[in-house]
PDB file of C-alpha atoms and ligand atoms in Angstrom:
ATOM      1  CA  UNK A 293       0.058   4.927 -26.405  1.00 95.00           C
ATOM      2  CA  UNK A 294      -0.769   6.416 -23.013  1.00 98.00           C
ATOM      3  CA  UNK A 295      -0.244   5.093 -19.482  1.00 98.00           C
ATOM      4  CA  UNK A 296      -3.745   5.590 -18.048  1.00 98.00           C
ATOM      5  CA  UNK A 297      -4.084   6.141 -14.305  1.00 98.00           C
ATOM      6  CA  UNK A 298      -7.259   5.464 -12.288  1.00 98.00           C
ATOM      7  CA  UNK A 299      -8.318   8.708 -10.575  1.00 98.00           C
ATOM      8  CA  UNK A 300      -9.799   6.873  -7.566  1.00 98.00           C
ATOM      9  CA  UNK A 301      -6.858   4.631  -6.597  1.00 98.00           C
ATOM     10  CA  UNK A 302      -3.903   5.924  -8.661  1.00 98.00           C
ATOM     11  CA  UNK A 303      -3.155   2.517 -10.233  1.00 98.00           C
ATOM     12  CA  UNK A 304      -1.459   2.716 -13.645  1.00 98.00           C
ATOM     13  CA  UNK A 305      -2.199   0.323 -16.512  1.00 98.00           C
ATOM     14  CA  UNK A 306      -0.117  -0.917 -19.466  1.00 98.00           C
ATOM     15  CA  UNK A 307       0.119   1.752 -22.207  1.00 98.00           C
ATOM     16  CA  UNK A 308      -2.867   1.737 -24.576  1.00 98.00           C
ATOM     17  CA  UNK A 309      -4.617   4.047 -27.041  1.00 98.00           C
ATOM     18  CA  UNK A 310      -7.882   4.142 -25.108  1.00 98.00           C
ATOM     19  CA  UNK A 311      -8.511   3.909 -21.336  1.00 98.00           C
ATOM     20  CA  UNK A 312      -9.015   0.421 -19.836  1.00 98.00           C
ATOM     21  CA  UNK A 313     -12.641  -0.685 -19.481  1.00 95.00           C
ATOM     22  CA  UNK A 314     -12.416  -1.033 -15.685  1.00 97.00           C
ATOM     23  CA  UNK A 315     -10.117  -0.824 -12.664  1.00 98.00           C
ATOM     24  CA  UNK A 316     -10.080  -4.212 -10.867  1.00 98.00           C
ATOM     25  CA  UNK A 317      -8.366  -2.598  -7.840  1.00 98.00           C
ATOM     26  CA  UNK A 318     -11.358  -0.264  -7.363  1.00 98.00           C
ATOM     27  CA  UNK A 319     -13.898  -3.024  -8.112  1.00 98.00           C
ATOM     28  CA  UNK A 320     -12.446  -5.075  -5.219  1.00 98.00           C
ATOM     29  CA  UNK A 321     -14.580  -4.742  -2.056  1.00 97.00           C
ATOM     30  CA  UNK A 322     -11.725  -2.953  -0.253  1.00 98.00           C
ATOM     31  CA  UNK A 323     -11.987   0.010  -2.683  1.00 98.00           C
ATOM     32  CA  UNK A 324     -14.877   1.533  -4.625  1.00 98.00           C
ATOM     33  CA  UNK A 325     -15.914   2.921  -7.996  1.00 98.00           C
ATOM     34  CA  UNK A 326     -17.389   6.403  -7.384  1.00 97.00           C
ATOM     35  CA  UNK A 327     -21.119   6.917  -7.953  1.00 97.00           C
ATOM     36  CA  UNK A 328     -20.169   9.150 -10.904  1.00 97.00           C
ATOM     37  CA  UNK A 329     -18.398   6.184 -12.571  1.00 97.00           C
ATOM     38  CA  UNK A 330     -14.864   5.112 -13.431  1.00 98.00           C
ATOM     39  CA  UNK A 331     -12.545   7.886 -14.602  1.00 98.00           C
ATOM     40  CA  UNK A 332      -8.947   8.124 -15.775  1.00 98.00           C
ATOM     41  CA  UNK A 333      -6.118  10.611 -15.997  1.00 98.00           C
ATOM     42  CA  UNK A 334      -2.690  10.560 -17.643  1.00 98.00           C
ATOM     43  CA  UNK A 335       0.867  11.297 -16.430  1.00 98.00           C
ATOM     44  CA  UNK A 336       0.785  14.567 -18.403  1.00 98.00           C
ATOM     45  CA  UNK A 337      -2.509  15.782 -16.871  1.00 98.00           C
ATOM     46  CA  UNK A 338      -1.348  14.768 -13.414  1.00 98.00           C
ATOM     47  CA  UNK A 339       1.901  16.718 -13.585  1.00 97.00           C
ATOM     48  CA  UNK A 340       0.100  19.747 -15.052  1.00 98.00           C
ATOM     49  CA  UNK A 341      -2.314  20.067 -12.133  1.00 98.00           C
ATOM     50  CA  UNK A 342      -0.382  18.628  -9.154  1.00 98.00           C
ATOM     51  CA  UNK A 343       3.019  18.804  -7.533  1.00 98.00           C
ATOM     52  CA  UNK A 344       4.882  16.842  -4.854  1.00 98.00           C
ATOM     53  CA  UNK A 345       5.566  18.456  -1.486  1.00 98.00           C
ATOM     54  CA  UNK A 346       8.407  17.294   0.776  1.00 98.00           C
ATOM     55  CA  UNK A 347       8.932  17.076   4.520  1.00 98.00           C
ATOM     56  CA  UNK A 348      11.858  15.889   6.600  1.00 98.00           C
ATOM     57  CA  UNK A 349      10.659  13.951   9.667  1.00 98.00           C
ATOM     58  CA  UNK A 350      14.000  13.081  11.225  1.00 98.00           C
ATOM     59  CA  UNK A 351      17.550  12.573  10.011  1.00 98.00           C
ATOM     60  CA  UNK A 352      17.452  10.204   7.037  1.00 98.00           C
ATOM     61  CA  UNK A 353      13.681  10.230   6.572  1.00 98.00           C
ATOM     62  CA  UNK A 354      11.696  12.377   4.128  1.00 98.00           C
ATOM     63  CA  UNK A 355       8.100  12.068   2.941  1.00 98.00           C
ATOM     64  CA  UNK A 356       6.579  13.164  -0.379  1.00 98.00           C
ATOM     65  CA  UNK A 357       2.930  13.943  -0.775  1.00 98.00           C
ATOM     66  CA  UNK A 358       1.023  15.059  -3.868  1.00 98.00           C
ATOM     67  CA  UNK A 359      -0.797  18.370  -3.639  1.00 98.00           C
ATOM     68  CA  UNK A 360      -3.616  19.089  -4.274  1.00 98.00           C
ATOM     69  CA  UNK A 361      -4.634  15.627  -3.078  1.00 98.00           C
ATOM     70  CA  UNK A 362      -4.883  12.884  -5.691  1.00 98.00           C
ATOM     71  CA  UNK A 363      -6.666   9.472  -5.529  1.00 98.00           C
ATOM     72  CA  UNK A 364      -6.152   7.757  -2.122  1.00 98.00           C
ATOM     73  CA  UNK A 365      -3.914  10.650  -1.013  1.00 98.00           C
ATOM     74  CA  UNK A 366      -1.217   8.522   0.659  1.00 98.00           C
ATOM     75  CA  UNK A 367       2.354   9.710   1.017  1.00 98.00           C
ATOM     76  CA  UNK A 368       5.595   7.954   0.109  1.00 98.00           C
ATOM     77  CA  UNK A 369       8.824   8.030   2.137  1.00 99.00           C
ATOM     78  CA  UNK A 370      12.432   8.329   1.123  1.00 98.00           C
ATOM     79  CA  UNK A 371      14.655   6.534   3.615  1.00 98.00           C
ATOM     80  CA  UNK A 372      18.397   7.240   3.459  1.00 98.00           C
ATOM     81  CA  UNK A 373      20.589   4.245   4.356  1.00 97.00           C
ATOM     82  CA  UNK A 374      24.276   3.364   4.032  1.00 95.00           C
ATOM     83  CA  UNK A 375      23.273   1.113   1.105  1.00 95.00           C
ATOM     84  CA  UNK A 376      21.405   3.897  -0.745  1.00 98.00           C
ATOM     85  CA  UNK A 377      17.937   5.418  -0.700  1.00 98.00           C
ATOM     86  CA  UNK A 378      14.805   3.326  -0.325  1.00 98.00           C
ATOM     87  CA  UNK A 379      11.408   4.510  -1.515  1.00 99.00           C
ATOM     88  CA  UNK A 380       8.764   3.185   0.882  1.00 99.00           C
ATOM     89  CA  UNK A 381       5.270   3.085  -0.616  1.00 99.00           C
ATOM     90  CA  UNK A 382       4.604   4.939  -3.826  1.00 99.00           C
ATOM     91  CA  UNK A 383       2.544   7.777  -5.303  1.00 98.00           C
ATOM     92  CA  UNK A 384       1.178   8.268  -8.815  1.00 98.00           C
ATOM     93  CA  UNK A 385       2.927  11.579  -9.534  1.00 98.00           C
ATOM     94  CA  UNK A 386       6.547  11.431 -10.628  1.00 98.00           C
ATOM     95  CA  UNK A 387       7.443  14.707 -12.352  1.00 98.00           C
ATOM     96  CA  UNK A 388      10.672  16.354 -13.504  1.00 97.00           C
ATOM     97  CA  UNK A 389      11.185  18.167 -10.195  1.00 98.00           C
ATOM     98  CA  UNK A 390      10.812  14.921  -8.243  1.00 98.00           C
ATOM     99  CA  UNK A 391      13.278  13.085 -10.499  1.00 98.00           C
ATOM    100  CA  UNK A 392      15.795  15.923 -10.172  1.00 98.00           C
ATOM    101  CA  UNK A 393      15.469  16.177  -6.379  1.00 98.00           C
ATOM    102  CA  UNK A 394      15.602  12.417  -5.704  1.00 98.00           C
ATOM    103  CA  UNK A 395      18.531  12.203  -8.137  1.00 98.00           C
ATOM    104  CA  UNK A 396      20.369  14.918  -6.195  1.00 98.00           C
ATOM    105  CA  UNK A 397      19.838  12.878  -3.013  1.00 97.00           C
ATOM    106  CA  UNK A 398      21.508   9.899  -4.711  1.00 98.00           C
ATOM    107  CA  UNK A 399      18.633   8.246  -6.621  1.00 98.00           C
ATOM    108  CA  UNK A 400      16.982   5.034  -5.444  1.00 98.00           C
ATOM    109  CA  UNK A 401      18.532   1.663  -4.652  1.00 98.00           C
ATOM    110  CA  UNK A 402      15.227  -0.086  -3.864  1.00 98.00           C
ATOM    111  CA  UNK A 403      11.463   0.413  -3.744  1.00 99.00           C
ATOM    112  CA  UNK A 404       9.218  -1.466  -1.287  1.00 99.00           C
ATOM    113  CA  UNK A 405       5.438  -1.146  -1.056  1.00 99.00           C
ATOM    114  CA  UNK A 406       3.035  -2.081   1.735  1.00 99.00           C
ATOM    115  CA  UNK A 407       0.111  -3.303  -0.408  1.00 98.00           C
ATOM    116  CA  UNK A 408      -1.578  -2.987  -3.855  1.00 98.00           C
ATOM    117  CA  UNK A 409      -3.413   0.326  -3.159  1.00 98.00           C
ATOM    118  CA  UNK A 410      -0.026   2.059  -3.328  1.00 98.00           C
ATOM    119  CA  UNK A 411       1.495   0.273  -6.358  1.00 99.00           C
ATOM    120  CA  UNK A 412       0.423   3.319  -8.444  1.00 98.00           C
ATOM    121  CA  UNK A 413       3.317   4.089 -10.832  1.00 98.00           C
ATOM    122  CA  UNK A 414       6.068   2.028  -9.170  1.00 98.00           C
ATOM    123  CA  UNK A 415       7.153   0.938 -12.669  1.00 98.00           C
ATOM    124  CA  UNK A 416       7.877   4.539 -13.749  1.00 98.00           C
ATOM    125  CA  UNK A 417       9.589   5.354 -10.436  1.00 98.00           C
ATOM    126  CA  UNK A 418      11.950   2.412 -10.866  1.00 98.00           C
ATOM    127  CA  UNK A 419      12.730   3.216 -14.504  1.00 98.00           C
ATOM    128  CA  UNK A 420      13.428   6.878 -13.709  1.00 98.00           C
ATOM    129  CA  UNK A 421      16.265   5.774 -11.403  1.00 98.00           C
ATOM    130  CA  UNK A 422      17.902   3.043 -13.493  1.00 98.00           C
ATOM    131  CA  UNK A 423      15.643   0.120 -12.532  1.00 98.00           C
ATOM    132  CA  UNK A 424      16.168  -0.635  -8.812  1.00 98.00           C
ATOM    133  CA  UNK A 425      14.196  -3.676  -7.548  1.00 98.00           C
ATOM    134  CA  UNK A 426      10.580  -3.208  -6.440  1.00 99.00           C
ATOM    135  CA  UNK A 427       9.886  -5.511  -3.466  1.00 99.00           C
ATOM    136  CA  UNK A 428       6.266  -6.731  -3.347  1.00 99.00           C
ATOM    137  CA  UNK A 429       4.931  -9.598  -1.274  1.00 99.00           C
ATOM    138  CA  UNK A 430       4.066 -12.587  -3.485  1.00 98.00           C
ATOM    139  CA  UNK A 431       0.730 -13.109  -1.694  1.00 98.00           C
ATOM    140  CA  UNK A 432      -0.630 -10.010  -3.502  1.00 98.00           C
ATOM    141  CA  UNK A 433       0.726 -10.930  -6.924  1.00 98.00           C
ATOM    142  CA  UNK A 434      -2.738 -11.051  -8.548  1.00 98.00           C
ATOM    143  CA  UNK A 435      -3.171  -7.295  -7.931  1.00 98.00           C
ATOM    144  CA  UNK A 436      -0.217  -6.283 -10.132  1.00 98.00           C
ATOM    145  CA  UNK A 437      -1.959  -4.566 -13.054  1.00 98.00           C
ATOM    146  CA  UNK A 438       1.187  -3.610 -14.977  1.00 98.00           C
ATOM    147  CA  UNK A 439       3.928  -6.254 -14.658  1.00 98.00           C
ATOM    148  CA  UNK A 440       7.530  -5.096 -15.090  1.00 98.00           C
ATOM    149  CA  UNK A 441      10.864  -6.969 -14.812  1.00 98.00           C
ATOM    150  CA  UNK A 442      11.933  -4.743 -11.886  1.00 98.00           C
ATOM    151  CA  UNK A 443       9.308  -6.342  -9.616  1.00 98.00           C
ATOM    152  CA  UNK A 444      10.868  -8.740  -7.120  1.00 98.00           C
ATOM    153  CA  UNK A 445       8.251 -10.921  -5.421  1.00 98.00           C
ATOM    154  CA  UNK A 446       9.246 -12.096  -1.951  1.00 98.00           C
ATOM    155  CA  UNK A 447       7.742 -14.796   0.238  1.00 98.00           C
ATOM    156  CA  UNK A 448       7.707 -15.632   3.928  1.00 98.00           C
ATOM    157  CA  UNK A 449       7.307 -13.225   6.858  1.00 98.00           C
ATOM    158  CA  UNK A 450      10.454 -11.040   6.797  1.00 98.00           C
ATOM    159  CA  UNK A 451      13.006  -9.787   4.290  1.00 98.00           C
ATOM    160  CA  UNK A 452      15.999  -7.591   5.140  1.00 98.00           C
ATOM    161  CA  UNK A 453      16.455  -5.326   2.092  1.00 98.00           C
ATOM    162  CA  UNK A 454      19.375  -3.296   3.541  1.00 98.00           C
ATOM    163  CA  UNK A 455      21.295  -3.469   6.813  1.00 97.00           C
ATOM    164  CA  UNK A 456      18.756  -2.647   9.557  1.00 97.00           C
ATOM    165  CA  UNK A 457      15.868  -2.227   7.098  1.00 98.00           C
ATOM    166  CA  UNK A 458      13.437  -5.159   7.212  1.00 98.00           C
ATOM    167  CA  UNK A 459      10.118  -5.782   5.501  1.00 99.00           C
ATOM    168  CA  UNK A 460       7.665  -7.563   7.824  1.00 99.00           C
ATOM    169  CA  UNK A 461       4.602  -9.231   6.344  1.00 98.00           C
ATOM    170  CA  UNK A 462       1.655  -8.677   8.707  1.00 98.00           C
ATOM    171  CA  UNK A 463      -1.274  -9.521   6.403  1.00 98.00           C
ATOM    172  CA  UNK A 464      -4.628  -8.083   7.536  1.00 98.00           C
ATOM    173  CA  UNK A 465      -5.865  -5.464   5.036  1.00 98.00           C
ATOM    174  CA  UNK A 466      -4.191  -7.564   2.269  1.00 98.00           C
ATOM    175  CA  UNK A 467      -2.725 -11.089   2.547  1.00 98.00           C
ATOM    176  CA  UNK A 468       0.710  -9.667   1.708  1.00 98.00           C
ATOM    177  CA  UNK A 469       0.261  -6.512   3.834  1.00 98.00           C
ATOM    178  CA  UNK A 470       3.792  -5.371   4.743  1.00 98.00           C
ATOM    179  CA  UNK A 471       5.392  -2.788   7.034  1.00 99.00           C
ATOM    180  CA  UNK A 472       8.998  -1.565   7.021  1.00 99.00           C
ATOM    181  CA  UNK A 473      11.086  -1.721  10.197  1.00 98.00           C
ATOM    182  CA  UNK A 474      13.942   0.794  10.342  1.00 98.00           C
ATOM    183  CA  UNK A 475      16.357  -0.099  13.127  1.00 98.00           C
ATOM    184  CA  UNK A 476      19.028   2.538  12.434  1.00 94.00           C
ATOM    185  CA  UNK A 477      17.270   5.765  13.387  1.00 97.00           C
ATOM    186  CA  UNK A 478      19.802   8.296  14.661  1.00 96.00           C
ATOM    187  CA  UNK A 479      18.675   7.811  18.280  1.00 97.00           C
ATOM    188  CA  UNK A 480      18.759   4.013  17.881  1.00 97.00           C
ATOM    189  CA  UNK A 481      15.148   3.651  19.083  1.00 98.00           C
ATOM    190  CA  UNK A 482      13.801   2.397  15.716  1.00 98.00           C
ATOM    191  CA  UNK A 483      10.741   3.303  13.688  1.00 98.00           C
ATOM    192  CA  UNK A 484       8.003   1.550  11.769  1.00 98.00           C
ATOM    193  CA  UNK A 485       6.778   2.777   8.376  1.00 98.00           C
ATOM    194  CA  UNK A 486       3.353   1.215   8.364  1.00 98.00           C
ATOM    195  CA  UNK A 487       1.303   2.268   5.317  1.00 98.00           C
ATOM    196  CA  UNK A 488      -2.299   1.478   6.250  1.00 97.00           C
ATOM    197  CA  UNK A 489      -1.467  -2.054   7.387  1.00 98.00           C
ATOM    198  CA  UNK A 490      -1.124  -0.525  10.860  1.00 98.00           C
ATOM    199  CA  UNK A 491      -3.242   2.609  10.458  1.00 98.00           C
ATOM    200  CA  UNK A 492      -2.355   5.569  12.688  1.00 98.00           C
ATOM    201  CA  UNK A 493      -5.677   6.926  14.008  1.00 98.00           C
ATOM    202  CA  UNK A 494      -6.859  10.521  14.572  1.00 97.00           C
ATOM    203  CA  UNK A 495      -5.747  10.136  18.185  1.00 97.00           C
ATOM    204  CA  UNK A 496      -2.077   9.452  17.402  1.00 92.00           C
ATOM    205  CA  UNK A 497      -1.846   7.384  20.592  1.00 96.00           C
ATOM    206  CA  UNK A 498      -3.944   4.771  18.796  1.00 98.00           C
ATOM    207  CA  UNK A 499      -3.597   2.610  15.717  1.00 98.00           C
ATOM    208  CA  UNK A 500      -6.252   0.514  14.004  1.00 98.00           C
ATOM    209  CA  UNK A 501      -6.683  -2.224  11.434  1.00 98.00           C
ATOM    210  CA  UNK A 502      -9.388  -2.714   8.795  1.00 98.00           C
ATOM    211  CA  UNK A 503     -10.152  -5.013   5.888  1.00 98.00           C
ATOM    212  CA  UNK A 504     -11.569  -2.018   3.978  1.00 98.00           C
ATOM    213  CA  UNK A 505     -11.056   1.619   5.004  1.00 97.00           C
ATOM    214  CA  UNK A 506     -13.458   3.303   2.527  1.00 97.00           C
ATOM    215  CA  UNK A 507     -16.146   0.657   3.145  1.00 97.00           C
ATOM    216  CA  UNK A 508     -15.482   0.453   6.918  1.00 97.00           C
ATOM    217  CA  UNK A 509     -15.171  -3.368   7.110  1.00 98.00           C
ATOM    218  CA  UNK A 510     -13.300  -4.820  10.105  1.00 97.00           C
ATOM    219  CA  UNK A 511     -10.703  -7.572  10.338  1.00 98.00           C
ATOM    220  CA  UNK A 512     -11.305 -10.767  12.298  1.00 98.00           C
ATOM    221  CA  UNK A 513      -9.815 -10.901  15.813  1.00 98.00           C
ATOM    222  CA  UNK A 514      -7.330 -13.609  14.834  1.00 98.00           C
ATOM    223  CA  UNK A 515      -5.861 -11.398  12.063  1.00 98.00           C
ATOM    224  CA  UNK A 516      -5.400  -8.478  14.471  1.00 98.00           C
ATOM    225  CA  UNK A 517      -3.861 -10.745  17.141  1.00 98.00           C
ATOM    226  CA  UNK A 518      -1.479 -12.114  14.515  1.00 98.00           C
ATOM    227  CA  UNK A 519      -0.383  -8.558  13.601  1.00 98.00           C
ATOM    228  CA  UNK A 520       0.314  -7.842  17.279  1.00 98.00           C
ATOM    229  CA  UNK A 521       2.307 -11.067  17.660  1.00 98.00           C
ATOM    230  CA  UNK A 522       4.326 -10.497  14.481  1.00 98.00           C
ATOM    231  CA  UNK A 523       5.428  -7.060  15.751  1.00 98.00           C
ATOM    232  CA  UNK A 524       6.326  -8.234  19.274  1.00 98.00           C
ATOM    233  CA  UNK A 525      10.012  -9.080  18.524  1.00 97.00           C
ATOM    234  CA  UNK A 526      10.749  -5.705  16.880  1.00 98.00           C
ATOM    235  CA  UNK A 527      11.874  -2.525  18.682  1.00 98.00           C
ATOM    236  CA  UNK A 528      10.405   0.783  17.562  1.00 98.00           C
ATOM    237  CA  UNK A 529       9.524   4.037  19.252  1.00 98.00           C
ATOM    238  CA  UNK A 530       7.681   5.803  16.408  1.00 98.00           C
ATOM    239  CA  UNK A 531       5.242   4.898  13.624  1.00 98.00           C
ATOM    240  CA  UNK A 532       4.881   6.805  10.351  1.00 98.00           C
ATOM    241  CA  UNK A 533       1.505   6.022   8.744  1.00 98.00           C
ATOM    242  CA  UNK A 534       0.345   6.441   5.168  1.00 98.00           C
ATOM    243  CA  UNK A 535      -1.397   9.798   5.591  1.00 98.00           C
ATOM    244  CA  UNK A 536      -0.304  13.345   6.297  1.00 97.00           C
ATOM    245  CA  UNK A 537       0.509  13.971   9.988  1.00 96.00           C
ATOM    246  CA  UNK A 538      -0.451  10.413  10.977  1.00 98.00           C
ATOM    247  CA  UNK A 539       2.534   9.647  13.183  1.00 98.00           C
ATOM    248  CA  UNK A 540       2.766   7.997  16.570  1.00 98.00           C
ATOM    249  CA  UNK A 541       5.526  10.168  18.037  1.00 97.00           C
ATOM    250  CA  UNK A 542       6.666   7.926  20.918  1.00 98.00           C
ATOM    251  CA  UNK A 543       6.010   4.714  22.867  1.00 98.00           C
ATOM    252  CA  UNK A 544       4.702   3.110  19.687  1.00 98.00           C
ATOM    253  CA  UNK A 545       5.226  -0.468  20.939  1.00 98.00           C
ATOM    254  CA  UNK A 546       2.789   0.134  23.809  1.00 98.00           C
ATOM    255  CA  UNK A 547       0.395   1.942  21.442  1.00 98.00           C
ATOM    256  CA  UNK A 548       0.243  -1.122  19.155  1.00 98.00           C
ATOM    257  CA  UNK A 549      -0.166  -3.589  22.037  1.00 98.00           C
ATOM    258  CA  UNK A 550      -2.931  -1.510  23.677  1.00 98.00           C
ATOM    259  CA  UNK A 551      -4.746  -0.941  20.356  1.00 98.00           C
ATOM    260  CA  UNK A 552      -4.693  -4.667  19.471  1.00 98.00           C
ATOM    261  CA  UNK A 553      -6.065  -5.549  22.915  1.00 98.00           C
ATOM    262  CA  UNK A 554      -8.906  -2.996  22.693  1.00 98.00           C
ATOM    263  CA  UNK A 555      -9.825  -3.912  19.092  1.00 98.00           C
ATOM    264  CA  UNK A 556     -10.246  -7.586  19.993  1.00 98.00           C
ATOM    265  CA  UNK A 557     -12.194  -6.648  23.150  1.00 98.00           C
ATOM    266  CA  UNK A 558     -14.661  -4.606  21.061  1.00 97.00           C
ATOM    267  CA  UNK A 559     -15.034  -7.344  18.425  1.00 96.00           C
ATOM    268  CA  UNK A 560     -15.745  -9.920  21.101  1.00 93.00           C
ATOM    269  CA  UNK A 561     -18.342  -7.716  22.838  1.00 89.00           C
TER     270      UNK A 561
HETATM  271 ZN1   ZN B 738      -8.772   2.247  -9.360  1.00 67.03          ZN
HETATM  272 ZN1   ZN B 739      -5.226   0.190   1.406  1.00 67.03          ZN
END
């Protein structure tokens, strides 16, 4: 039995002898099946041809990114807190080196994921570190392709998973679209780990919001205004997005407010 992994989105499926017939995550209008057709890989093939690269962004915050690029090519973050390490978002490659290095940093006490495109191999990540809870918003429950007892579905708009570490449900790209607010940065200014729920743009003084990134489909104005309102009470100076080098380095509150305003202006003509 093999855990097959979709090569376009990185989602893993329950172990089987033959690959699944289809990937519902890629057949959703927010993703795509390539013109060449659906294809699959396995954990063994993935760890033979790829590796995870690390960066430290500031004290207590590392990112891991698979190289050469695989599937959606997002990165995951390891956040060090007094209550243990939190994995924010997830990637499909977990190899022996990654297990050894994360273990040396103290393992994982929790996993939290912004939305279904990054669920990937959350089940294997949790099991490799003794089964810490995986926090997913209940509104996206139907996109869990490989249920596991470690998944903890949460409801409502916020959930504090460790002191000063809060999940905020913003919706938008997915109904349960979540960002992580980290209050206890060393300088006390706070940071937002945003996945692609708040997407850091090429001009890192801008963020944007879409229903589908690969298919370039916008969100309605009310959804973008709601995201802006939901972030208003929270203090943060920086945003770390899902992709390599996509970071708003300062004044991130003003960047979000200005980007929301401009987005709605453009939608409304
Ligand atoms: Zn897929
Ligand atoms: Zn996405």
